[in-house]
Amino acid sequence: MTVFVLTFLTFLLLSFDGGITIQSVVIGLVFALLLTFITATVERKFPAPRYSGLGKSGLVKWAGLVRYMFGPFAVGLYRANVDVAKRIIFGNINPGIIKFHPKLRTDEGKTFLADSITLTPGTLTVDIDEEGFFYIHWIDVESLTPTEEQVCGPFAKWARRLFG
């Protein structure tokens, strides 16, 4: 019901041009019903995990994610942007693909770290193999065996802390 109401109201808001017509209401209702049906079908086939309580899966995890996003990730993102801008201006790049193992056990943690690395300019997670090794395309390869801190800063520590 929530999907239907929000979709319908969003459609009316976006199609508002000074007045509401019967035609826009009917189109909005059809669109909202269709989207609600699709969403319900997908939800039945792939139910989302429900988090409850104050343990690692609940409020504590969300608070940690917010702290990470506005702390270490924001700082890393800023530094990476400045570094890439300097490298573009001065042409100082040494691109390559490196391999490292962040010692993450869960798929959530691996995905979280891969996304954090990819979102920062100058790095791109190319692959994660079955053994948990990450293959990262890096704008400035300093050594073939870089430390975890050189590759992703504090991101891996946060991934282990939040997801194990």
Coordinates of C-alpha atoms in Angstrom, one line a residue:
M1 CA 0.0 0.0 0.0
T2 CA 2.9 2.4 0.8
V3 CA 4.4 1.9 -2.6
F4 CA 1.1 2.6 -4.3
V5 CA 0.5 5.8 -2.3
L6 CA 4.0 7.1 -2.7
T7 CA 4.2 6.3 -6.4
F8 CA 0.8 7.9 -7.0
L9 CA 1.6 11.1 -5.1
T10 CA 5.0 11.4 -6.7
F11 CA 3.5 11.1 -10.1
L12 CA 0.9 13.8 -9.4
L13 CA 3.6 16.0 -8.0
L14 CA 5.9 15.6 -11.0
S15 CA 3.1 16.0 -13.5
F16 CA 1.6 19.0 -11.8
D17 CA 1.4 21.9 -14.3
G18 CA -1.0 24.2 -12.4
G19 CA -3.9 21.9 -12.2
I20 CA -4.9 18.3 -11.8
T21 CA -6.9 16.7 -14.6
I22 CA -8.8 13.4 -14.7
Q23 CA -6.4 12.2 -17.4
S24 CA -3.3 12.7 -15.1
V25 CA -5.1 11.0 -12.2
V26 CA -6.0 8.0 -14.3
I27 CA -2.5 7.7 -15.7
G28 CA -1.1 8.1 -12.2
L29 CA -3.4 5.3 -10.8
V30 CA -2.4 2.9 -13.6
F31 CA 1.3 3.7 -13.2
A32 CA 1.1 3.3 -9.4
L33 CA -0.8 0.0 -9.7
L34 CA 1.7 -1.4 -12.2
L35 CA 4.7 -0.4 -10.1
T36 CA 3.1 -1.8 -6.9
F37 CA 2.4 -5.1 -8.7
I38 CA 6.0 -5.3 -9.9
T39 CA 7.4 -4.4 -6.5
A40 CA 5.3 -7.0 -4.7
T41 CA 6.3 -9.7 -7.2
V42 CA 10.0 -9.0 -6.8
E43 CA 9.6 -8.8 -3.0
R44 CA 7.9 -12.2 -2.9
K45 CA 10.7 -13.8 -5.0
F46 CA 13.6 -12.1 -3.2
P47 CA 12.5 -11.1 0.3
A48 CA 14.7 -8.5 2.0
P49 CA 16.3 -9.5 5.2
R50 CA 14.7 -7.8 8.3
Y51 CA 16.9 -6.3 10.9
S52 CA 15.7 -6.0 14.4
G53 CA 17.1 -5.4 17.9
L54 CA 20.1 -3.4 18.9
G55 CA 22.8 -5.9 18.0
K56 CA 25.2 -5.8 15.1
S57 CA 22.3 -6.1 12.6
G58 CA 20.3 -3.2 14.1
L59 CA 20.8 0.2 15.3
V60 CA 24.4 -0.2 16.2
K61 CA 25.3 -1.3 12.6
W62 CA 23.4 1.7 11.1
A63 CA 25.1 4.1 13.5
G64 CA 28.5 2.7 12.5
L65 CA 27.6 3.0 8.8
V66 CA 26.6 6.7 9.3
R67 CA 29.8 7.3 11.3
Y68 CA 31.9 5.7 8.6
M69 CA 30.2 7.6 5.7
F70 CA 30.6 11.0 7.3
G71 CA 34.0 10.3 8.8
P72 CA 36.7 8.1 7.2
F73 CA 34.9 7.7 3.9
A74 CA 34.3 11.4 3.5
V75 CA 37.9 12.2 4.3
G76 CA 39.2 9.5 1.9
L77 CA 36.9 10.7 -0.8
Y78 CA 38.1 14.3 -0.5
R79 CA 41.8 13.2 -0.4
A80 CA 41.3 11.0 -3.5
N81 CA 39.6 13.8 -5.4
V82 CA 42.5 16.2 -4.7
D83 CA 45.1 13.5 -5.5
V84 CA 43.5 12.6 -8.8
A85 CA 43.0 16.3 -9.8
K86 CA 46.8 16.9 -9.2
R87 CA 47.7 13.8 -11.2
I88 CA 45.5 14.9 -14.1
I89 CA 47.0 18.4 -14.1
F90 CA 50.6 17.3 -13.8
G91 CA 50.3 14.0 -15.7
N92 CA 51.8 12.0 -12.9
I93 CA 50.2 8.6 -13.3
N94 CA 51.4 5.1 -13.1
P95 CA 48.3 2.9 -13.6
G96 CA 48.2 -0.8 -12.9
I97 CA 46.3 -3.6 -11.3
I98 CA 47.3 -4.8 -7.9
K99 CA 46.2 -7.8 -5.8
F100 CA 45.6 -7.8 -2.1
H101 CA 43.7 -9.7 0.6
P102 CA 41.8 -7.6 3.1
K103 CA 40.9 -10.7 5.3
L104 CA 37.1 -10.2 5.1
R105 CA 34.9 -13.3 5.8
T106 CA 31.5 -12.1 4.8
D107 CA 30.1 -11.3 1.3
E108 CA 28.6 -8.1 2.9
G109 CA 32.0 -7.0 4.0
K110 CA 33.6 -7.7 0.6
T111 CA 30.9 -5.8 -1.2
F112 CA 31.1 -2.9 1.2
L113 CA 34.9 -2.6 0.8
A114 CA 34.7 -3.1 -3.0
D115 CA 32.1 -0.3 -3.3
S116 CA 34.1 2.0 -1.0
I117 CA 37.2 1.5 -3.1
T118 CA 35.4 2.0 -6.4
L119 CA 33.6 5.1 -5.2
T120 CA 36.9 6.9 -4.5
P121 CA 38.5 8.4 -7.6
G122 CA 41.7 6.7 -8.8
T123 CA 40.7 3.2 -7.8
L124 CA 38.4 0.6 -9.2
T125 CA 37.6 -2.9 -7.9
V126 CA 38.0 -5.1 -10.9
D127 CA 37.4 -8.6 -9.3
I128 CA 37.2 -10.5 -6.1
D129 CA 38.3 -14.1 -6.5
E130 CA 37.0 -17.2 -4.5
E131 CA 39.8 -16.9 -2.0
G132 CA 38.9 -13.3 -1.1
F133 CA 41.7 -11.6 -3.0
F134 CA 40.8 -8.2 -4.4
Y135 CA 42.1 -7.0 -7.8
I136 CA 42.2 -3.2 -7.8
H137 CA 43.0 -0.9 -10.8
W138 CA 45.0 1.8 -9.2
I139 CA 46.0 5.2 -10.8
D140 CA 49.4 5.2 -9.0
V141 CA 50.9 1.8 -8.4
E142 CA 53.7 2.4 -5.9
S143 CA 54.7 -1.3 -5.5
L144 CA 53.4 -4.7 -6.6
T145 CA 52.8 -5.7 -3.0
P146 CA 51.2 -2.6 -1.4
T147 CA 50.0 -2.5 2.1
E148 CA 46.3 -2.4 2.9
E149 CA 46.6 1.1 4.2
Q150 CA 48.2 2.2 0.8
V151 CA 45.4 0.7 -1.2
C152 CA 42.2 1.6 0.7
G153 CA 43.2 3.5 3.8
P154 CA 41.0 2.7 6.8
F155 CA 38.2 1.3 4.6
A156 CA 39.1 -2.4 5.2
K157 CA 39.3 -2.0 9.0
W158 CA 35.8 -0.4 8.9
A159 CA 34.5 -3.2 6.7
R160 CA 35.8 -5.8 9.2
R161 CA 34.4 -3.9 12.1
L162 CA 30.9 -3.5 10.6
F163 CA 30.5 -6.8 8.7
G164 CA 33.1 -9.2 10.0

